[in-house]
């Protein structure tokens, strides 16, 4: 289980780091969206802060996963981001749902493997 945790942690961290770094440094061209996804993406861009905020959270979570430092809090702060990625893909871009689901399940797996650190939060 320890090796699986390390593999999932590193893969998840690398994916989150790549997504956030490529956003900030414009390493990849932005995909051309259509329909509802185009409208949604334009709305996020119009806010001016939402996408950079999400990418900063991704960057922090990715760094915690790759380095292994503060990984338990990194897994918690990544939940809203990975859940949002999953839901956006499920409802607006179904072709991206498998990767988004793997990202979310990987995040839940990291929380599950460290459940002893979290369970006291749910007790009276």
Short mmCIF file of N, CA and C in Angstrom, two decimals:
data_model
loop_
_atom_site.label_atom_id
_atom_site.label_comp_id
_atom_site.label_asym_id
_atom_site.label_seq_id
_atom_site.Cartn_x
_atom_site.Cartn_y
_atom_site.Cartn_z
N UNK A 1 0.82 -1.20 0.00
CA UNK A 1 0.00 0.00 0.00
C UNK A 1 0.86 1.26 0.00
N UNK A 2 2.00 1.19 0.64
CA UNK A 2 2.88 2.35 0.72
C UNK A 2 3.40 2.72 -0.66
N UNK A 3 3.77 1.74 -1.46
CA UNK A 3 4.28 2.02 -2.81
C UNK A 3 3.17 2.60 -3.68
N UNK A 4 1.96 2.07 -3.55
CA UNK A 4 0.83 2.60 -4.32
C UNK A 4 0.56 4.05 -3.93
N UNK A 5 0.66 4.34 -2.65
CA UNK A 5 0.44 5.71 -2.18
C UNK A 5 1.48 6.66 -2.77
N UNK A 6 2.72 6.24 -2.79
CA UNK A 6 3.79 7.07 -3.34
C UNK A 6 3.58 7.29 -4.84
N UNK A 7 3.20 6.25 -5.55
CA UNK A 7 2.98 6.37 -6.99
C UNK A 7 1.82 7.32 -7.27
N UNK A 8 0.71 7.14 -6.58
CA UNK A 8 -0.45 8.01 -6.78
C UNK A 8 -0.11 9.44 -6.40
N UNK A 9 0.58 9.62 -5.30
CA UNK A 9 0.96 10.96 -4.85
C UNK A 9 1.82 11.67 -5.88
N UNK A 10 2.81 10.97 -6.42
CA UNK A 10 3.70 11.59 -7.40
C UNK A 10 3.00 11.86 -8.73
N UNK A 11 2.16 10.94 -9.17
CA UNK A 11 1.43 11.16 -10.43
C UNK A 11 0.45 12.32 -10.30
N UNK A 12 -0.27 12.35 -9.20
CA UNK A 12 -1.21 13.43 -8.96
C UNK A 12 -0.48 14.77 -8.85
N UNK A 13 0.61 14.77 -8.12
CA UNK A 13 1.39 16.00 -7.97
C UNK A 13 1.95 16.48 -9.29
N UNK A 14 2.47 15.56 -10.11
CA UNK A 14 3.01 15.95 -11.40
C UNK A 14 1.93 16.52 -12.31
N UNK A 15 0.76 15.90 -12.30
CA UNK A 15 -0.35 16.39 -13.13
C UNK A 15 -0.80 17.78 -12.69
N UNK A 16 -0.94 17.98 -11.39
CA UNK A 16 -1.35 19.30 -10.89
C UNK A 16 -0.28 20.35 -11.15
N UNK A 17 0.98 19.99 -10.95
CA UNK A 17 2.07 20.93 -11.22
C UNK A 17 2.12 21.31 -12.70
N UNK A 18 2.01 20.32 -13.56
CA UNK A 18 2.06 20.59 -15.00
C UNK A 18 0.92 21.51 -15.42
N UNK A 19 -0.29 21.24 -14.91
CA UNK A 19 -1.45 22.06 -15.28
C UNK A 19 -1.28 23.50 -14.82
N UNK A 20 -0.79 23.69 -13.61
CA UNK A 20 -0.67 25.05 -13.10
C UNK A 20 0.52 25.79 -13.72
N UNK A 21 1.63 25.12 -13.87
CA UNK A 21 2.80 25.78 -14.46
C UNK A 21 2.55 26.11 -15.92
N UNK A 22 1.91 25.22 -16.66
CA UNK A 22 1.64 25.51 -18.07
C UNK A 22 0.63 26.65 -18.19
N UNK A 23 -0.24 26.83 -17.22
CA UNK A 23 -1.18 27.96 -17.25
C UNK A 23 -0.42 29.27 -17.05
N UNK A 24 0.44 29.32 -16.03
CA UNK A 24 1.12 30.57 -15.71
C UNK A 24 2.18 30.96 -16.74
N UNK A 25 2.84 29.98 -17.32
CA UNK A 25 3.90 30.27 -18.29
C UNK A 25 3.48 30.07 -19.74
N UNK A 26 2.20 29.80 -19.95
CA UNK A 26 1.63 29.65 -21.30
C UNK A 26 2.42 28.65 -22.13
N UNK A 27 2.68 27.47 -21.56
CA UNK A 27 3.45 26.43 -22.24
C UNK A 27 2.65 25.68 -23.29
N UNK A 28 1.35 25.63 -23.10
CA UNK A 28 0.47 24.92 -24.03
C UNK A 28 -0.57 25.91 -24.55
N UNK A 29 -0.94 25.77 -25.81
CA UNK A 29 -2.02 26.65 -26.29
C UNK A 29 -3.34 26.28 -25.63
N UNK A 30 -4.16 27.28 -25.38
CA UNK A 30 -5.45 27.02 -24.76
C UNK A 30 -6.37 26.35 -25.78
N UNK A 31 -7.05 25.29 -25.38
CA UNK A 31 -7.93 24.60 -26.34
C UNK A 31 -9.10 25.48 -26.75
N UNK A 32 -9.58 25.25 -27.96
CA UNK A 32 -10.74 25.99 -28.45
C UNK A 32 -12.00 25.29 -27.95
N UNK A 33 -12.76 25.97 -27.13
CA UNK A 33 -13.97 25.41 -26.58
C UNK A 33 -15.17 25.82 -27.43
N UNK A 34 -16.24 25.05 -27.33
CA UNK A 34 -17.47 25.37 -28.03
C UNK A 34 -18.65 25.22 -27.07
N UNK A 35 -19.75 25.83 -27.42
CA UNK A 35 -20.99 25.67 -26.67
C UNK A 35 -20.92 26.16 -25.25
N UNK A 36 -21.49 25.36 -24.35
CA UNK A 36 -21.56 25.73 -22.94
C UNK A 36 -20.19 25.89 -22.31
N UNK A 37 -19.24 25.06 -22.72
CA UNK A 37 -17.89 25.16 -22.16
C UNK A 37 -17.24 26.48 -22.54
N UNK A 38 -17.49 26.96 -23.75
CA UNK A 38 -16.95 28.25 -24.18
C UNK A 38 -17.53 29.38 -23.32
N UNK A 39 -18.84 29.33 -23.10
CA UNK A 39 -19.50 30.33 -22.27
C UNK A 39 -18.98 30.29 -20.84
N UNK A 40 -18.83 29.09 -20.32
CA UNK A 40 -18.32 28.92 -18.96
C UNK A 40 -16.89 29.45 -18.84
N UNK A 41 -16.05 29.10 -19.79
CA UNK A 41 -14.65 29.54 -19.78
C UNK A 41 -14.56 31.07 -19.90
N UNK A 42 -15.38 31.66 -20.74
CA UNK A 42 -15.39 33.13 -20.87
C UNK A 42 -15.83 33.79 -19.57
N UNK A 43 -16.77 33.18 -18.87
CA UNK A 43 -17.21 33.71 -17.59
C UNK A 43 -16.13 33.66 -16.53
N UNK A 44 -15.41 32.56 -16.50
CA UNK A 44 -14.30 32.45 -15.54
C UNK A 44 -13.21 33.47 -15.87
N UNK A 45 -12.91 33.62 -17.16
CA UNK A 45 -11.90 34.59 -17.58
C UNK A 45 -12.36 36.02 -17.26
N UNK A 46 -13.65 36.29 -17.40
CA UNK A 46 -14.17 37.63 -17.14
C UNK A 46 -14.06 38.01 -15.66
N UNK A 47 -14.10 37.02 -14.79
CA UNK A 47 -13.98 37.32 -13.36
C UNK A 47 -12.61 37.89 -13.03
N UNK A 48 -11.60 37.46 -13.77
CA UNK A 48 -10.26 38.00 -13.58
C UNK A 48 -9.46 37.37 -12.46
N UNK A 49 -10.10 36.69 -11.55
CA UNK A 49 -9.36 36.13 -10.41
C UNK A 49 -9.57 34.63 -10.23
N UNK A 50 -10.67 34.09 -10.74
CA UNK A 50 -11.04 32.72 -10.40
C UNK A 50 -10.07 31.69 -10.94
N UNK A 51 -9.68 31.80 -12.20
CA UNK A 51 -8.75 30.82 -12.77
C UNK A 51 -7.36 30.93 -12.13
N UNK A 52 -6.79 32.13 -11.97
CA UNK A 52 -5.50 32.19 -11.27
C UNK A 52 -5.56 31.63 -9.85
N UNK A 53 -6.67 31.87 -9.14
CA UNK A 53 -6.83 31.33 -7.80
C UNK A 53 -6.83 29.80 -7.82
N UNK A 54 -7.59 29.22 -8.73
CA UNK A 54 -7.64 27.76 -8.84
C UNK A 54 -6.28 27.20 -9.20
N UNK A 55 -5.55 27.87 -10.07
CA UNK A 55 -4.23 27.39 -10.48
C UNK A 55 -3.20 27.53 -9.36
N UNK A 56 -3.34 28.54 -8.52
CA UNK A 56 -2.44 28.67 -7.37
C UNK A 56 -2.70 27.53 -6.38
N UNK A 57 -3.98 27.22 -6.15
CA UNK A 57 -4.32 26.10 -5.27
C UNK A 57 -3.78 24.80 -5.85
N UNK A 58 -3.93 24.62 -7.17
CA UNK A 58 -3.37 23.43 -7.83
C UNK A 58 -1.86 23.36 -7.64
N UNK A 59 -1.20 24.50 -7.79
CA UNK A 59 0.26 24.55 -7.65
C UNK A 59 0.68 24.17 -6.23
N UNK A 60 0.01 24.72 -5.24
CA UNK A 60 0.34 24.40 -3.85
C UNK A 60 0.09 22.92 -3.56
N UNK A 61 -1.05 22.40 -3.99
CA UNK A 61 -1.36 20.99 -3.77
C UNK A 61 -0.35 20.11 -4.51
N UNK A 62 -0.02 20.46 -5.74
CA UNK A 62 0.96 19.69 -6.50
C UNK A 62 2.32 19.66 -5.83
N UNK A 63 2.74 20.80 -5.30
CA UNK A 63 4.02 20.86 -4.59
C UNK A 63 4.01 20.00 -3.33
N UNK A 64 2.89 20.01 -2.61
CA UNK A 64 2.82 19.18 -1.40
C UNK A 64 2.85 17.70 -1.77
N UNK A 65 2.21 17.32 -2.87
CA UNK A 65 2.21 15.92 -3.29
C UNK A 65 3.59 15.47 -3.75
N UNK A 66 4.25 16.29 -4.55
CA UNK A 66 5.56 15.90 -5.10
C UNK A 66 6.61 15.86 -4.00
N UNK A 67 6.61 16.85 -3.12
CA UNK A 67 7.63 16.89 -2.08
C UNK A 67 7.31 15.97 -0.91
N UNK A 68 6.03 15.69 -0.69
CA UNK A 68 5.64 14.87 0.46
C UNK A 68 5.53 15.66 1.74
N UNK A 69 5.86 16.94 1.71
CA UNK A 69 5.74 17.81 2.89
C UNK A 69 4.34 18.40 2.92
N UNK A 70 3.72 18.38 4.06
CA UNK A 70 2.37 18.91 4.26
C UNK A 70 1.36 18.26 3.31
N UNK A 71 1.61 17.01 2.95
CA UNK A 71 0.79 16.32 1.97
C UNK A 71 -0.64 16.12 2.47
N UNK A 72 -0.81 15.95 3.77
CA UNK A 72 -2.14 15.70 4.31
C UNK A 72 -3.03 16.93 4.14
N UNK A 73 -2.51 18.11 4.38
CA UNK A 73 -3.31 19.32 4.17
C UNK A 73 -3.44 19.60 2.67
N UNK A 74 -2.43 19.23 1.89
CA UNK A 74 -2.51 19.40 0.44
C UNK A 74 -3.63 18.57 -0.17
N UNK A 75 -3.84 17.37 0.37
CA UNK A 75 -4.92 16.52 -0.13
C UNK A 75 -6.28 17.14 0.17
N UNK A 76 -6.39 17.79 1.31
CA UNK A 76 -7.67 18.43 1.67
C UNK A 76 -7.92 19.67 0.80
N UNK A 77 -6.90 20.50 0.59
CA UNK A 77 -7.14 21.70 -0.22
C UNK A 77 -7.33 21.37 -1.69
N UNK A 78 -6.92 20.19 -2.11
CA UNK A 78 -7.10 19.79 -3.50
C UNK A 78 -8.49 19.23 -3.78
N UNK A 79 -9.24 18.86 -2.76
CA UNK A 79 -10.56 18.26 -2.97
C UNK A 79 -11.50 19.18 -3.75
N UNK A 80 -11.66 20.45 -3.36
CA UNK A 80 -12.58 21.29 -4.13
C UNK A 80 -12.14 21.47 -5.59
N UNK A 81 -10.84 21.55 -5.80
CA UNK A 81 -10.34 21.73 -7.16
C UNK A 81 -10.57 20.48 -7.99
N UNK A 82 -10.22 19.31 -7.45
CA UNK A 82 -10.39 18.08 -8.22
C UNK A 82 -11.87 17.75 -8.42
N UNK A 83 -12.70 18.05 -7.44
CA UNK A 83 -14.15 17.83 -7.60
C UNK A 83 -14.70 18.74 -8.68
N UNK A 84 -14.28 19.99 -8.69
CA UNK A 84 -14.74 20.93 -9.70
C UNK A 84 -14.27 20.51 -11.10
N UNK A 85 -13.04 20.05 -11.21
CA UNK A 85 -12.53 19.55 -12.50
C UNK A 85 -13.39 18.38 -12.97
N UNK A 86 -13.71 17.47 -12.06
CA UNK A 86 -14.54 16.32 -12.42
C UNK A 86 -15.93 16.75 -12.88
N UNK A 87 -16.56 17.64 -12.15
CA UNK A 87 -17.92 18.05 -12.49
C UNK A 87 -17.97 18.87 -13.78
N UNK A 88 -17.00 19.73 -13.98
CA UNK A 88 -16.96 20.50 -15.23
C UNK A 88 -16.82 19.55 -16.41
N UNK A 89 -15.93 18.58 -16.28
CA UNK A 89 -15.75 17.62 -17.37
C UNK A 89 -16.98 16.75 -17.56
N UNK A 90 -17.60 16.32 -16.48
CA UNK A 90 -18.76 15.44 -16.60
C UNK A 90 -19.94 16.13 -17.27
N UNK A 91 -20.13 17.41 -16.98
CA UNK A 91 -21.30 18.10 -17.51
C UNK A 91 -21.04 18.87 -18.80
N UNK A 92 -19.81 19.30 -19.03
CA UNK A 92 -19.56 20.16 -20.20
C UNK A 92 -18.61 19.58 -21.23
N UNK A 93 -17.72 18.70 -20.82
CA UNK A 93 -16.75 18.09 -21.74
C UNK A 93 -16.61 16.61 -21.41
N UNK A 94 -17.58 15.80 -21.75
CA UNK A 94 -17.57 14.38 -21.33
C UNK A 94 -16.33 13.62 -21.79
N UNK A 95 -15.67 14.05 -22.84
CA UNK A 95 -14.49 13.33 -23.31
C UNK A 95 -13.32 13.42 -22.33
N UNK A 96 -13.33 14.41 -21.45
CA UNK A 96 -12.26 14.55 -20.46
C UNK A 96 -12.58 13.93 -19.12
N UNK A 97 -13.73 13.33 -19.00
CA UNK A 97 -14.17 12.78 -17.72
C UNK A 97 -13.27 11.67 -17.17
N UNK A 98 -12.75 10.73 -17.98
CA UNK A 98 -11.91 9.68 -17.39
C UNK A 98 -10.67 10.22 -16.67
N UNK A 99 -9.99 11.18 -17.25
CA UNK A 99 -8.81 11.74 -16.59
C UNK A 99 -9.21 12.51 -15.34
N UNK A 100 -10.29 13.29 -15.45
CA UNK A 100 -10.77 14.04 -14.29
C UNK A 100 -11.21 13.11 -13.17
N UNK A 101 -11.85 11.99 -13.52
CA UNK A 101 -12.26 11.01 -12.50
C UNK A 101 -11.04 10.38 -11.84
N UNK A 102 -10.02 10.07 -12.63
CA UNK A 102 -8.79 9.50 -12.07
C UNK A 102 -8.13 10.49 -11.11
N UNK A 103 -8.15 11.75 -11.45
CA UNK A 103 -7.59 12.79 -10.60
C UNK A 103 -8.34 12.86 -9.26
N UNK A 104 -9.67 12.86 -9.33
CA UNK A 104 -10.48 12.94 -8.12
C UNK A 104 -10.35 11.68 -7.27
N UNK A 105 -10.39 10.52 -7.90
CA UNK A 105 -10.25 9.26 -7.16
C UNK A 105 -8.86 9.15 -6.53
N UNK A 106 -7.84 9.61 -7.24
CA UNK A 106 -6.49 9.62 -6.67
C UNK A 106 -6.42 10.49 -5.44
N UNK A 107 -7.08 11.64 -5.49
CA UNK A 107 -7.11 12.53 -4.33
C UNK A 107 -7.83 11.87 -3.16
N UNK A 108 -8.96 11.23 -3.44
CA UNK A 108 -9.68 10.51 -2.38
C UNK A 108 -8.85 9.35 -1.83
N UNK A 109 -8.09 8.69 -2.69
CA UNK A 109 -7.22 7.61 -2.24
C UNK A 109 -6.17 8.13 -1.26
N UNK A 110 -5.59 9.29 -1.55
CA UNK A 110 -4.59 9.86 -0.64
C UNK A 110 -5.21 10.24 0.70
N UNK A 111 -6.44 10.70 0.67
CA UNK A 111 -7.13 11.00 1.93
C UNK A 111 -7.41 9.70 2.68
N UNK A 112 -7.86 8.68 1.97
CA UNK A 112 -8.15 7.38 2.59
C UNK A 112 -6.90 6.78 3.25
N UNK A 113 -5.77 6.86 2.57
CA UNK A 113 -4.56 6.25 3.13
C UNK A 113 -4.06 6.98 4.38
N UNK A 114 -4.48 8.22 4.55
CA UNK A 114 -4.09 8.99 5.73
C UNK A 114 -5.28 9.27 6.63
N UNK A 115 -6.29 8.41 6.57
CA UNK A 115 -7.54 8.66 7.28
C UNK A 115 -7.34 8.84 8.78
N UNK A 116 -6.38 8.17 9.37
CA UNK A 116 -6.15 8.32 10.82
C UNK A 116 -5.82 9.76 11.19
N UNK A 117 -5.24 10.50 10.27
CA UNK A 117 -4.93 11.90 10.53
C UNK A 117 -6.16 12.80 10.44
N UNK A 118 -7.19 12.33 9.78
CA UNK A 118 -8.38 13.15 9.54
C UNK A 118 -9.57 12.78 10.42
N UNK A 119 -9.63 11.54 10.90
CA UNK A 119 -10.85 11.08 11.56
C UNK A 119 -11.18 11.84 12.84
N UNK A 120 -10.20 12.41 13.50
CA UNK A 120 -10.51 13.17 14.72
C UNK A 120 -11.29 14.46 14.39
N UNK A 121 -11.26 14.90 13.14
CA UNK A 121 -12.03 16.08 12.74
C UNK A 121 -13.53 15.80 12.72
N UNK A 122 -13.90 14.51 12.62
CA UNK A 122 -15.30 14.14 12.49
C UNK A 122 -15.88 13.53 13.77
N UNK A 123 -15.15 13.63 14.86
CA UNK A 123 -15.66 13.13 16.13
C UNK A 123 -15.97 14.29 17.06
N UNK A 124 -16.92 14.08 17.95
CA UNK A 124 -17.35 15.15 18.86
C UNK A 124 -16.36 15.37 19.96
#
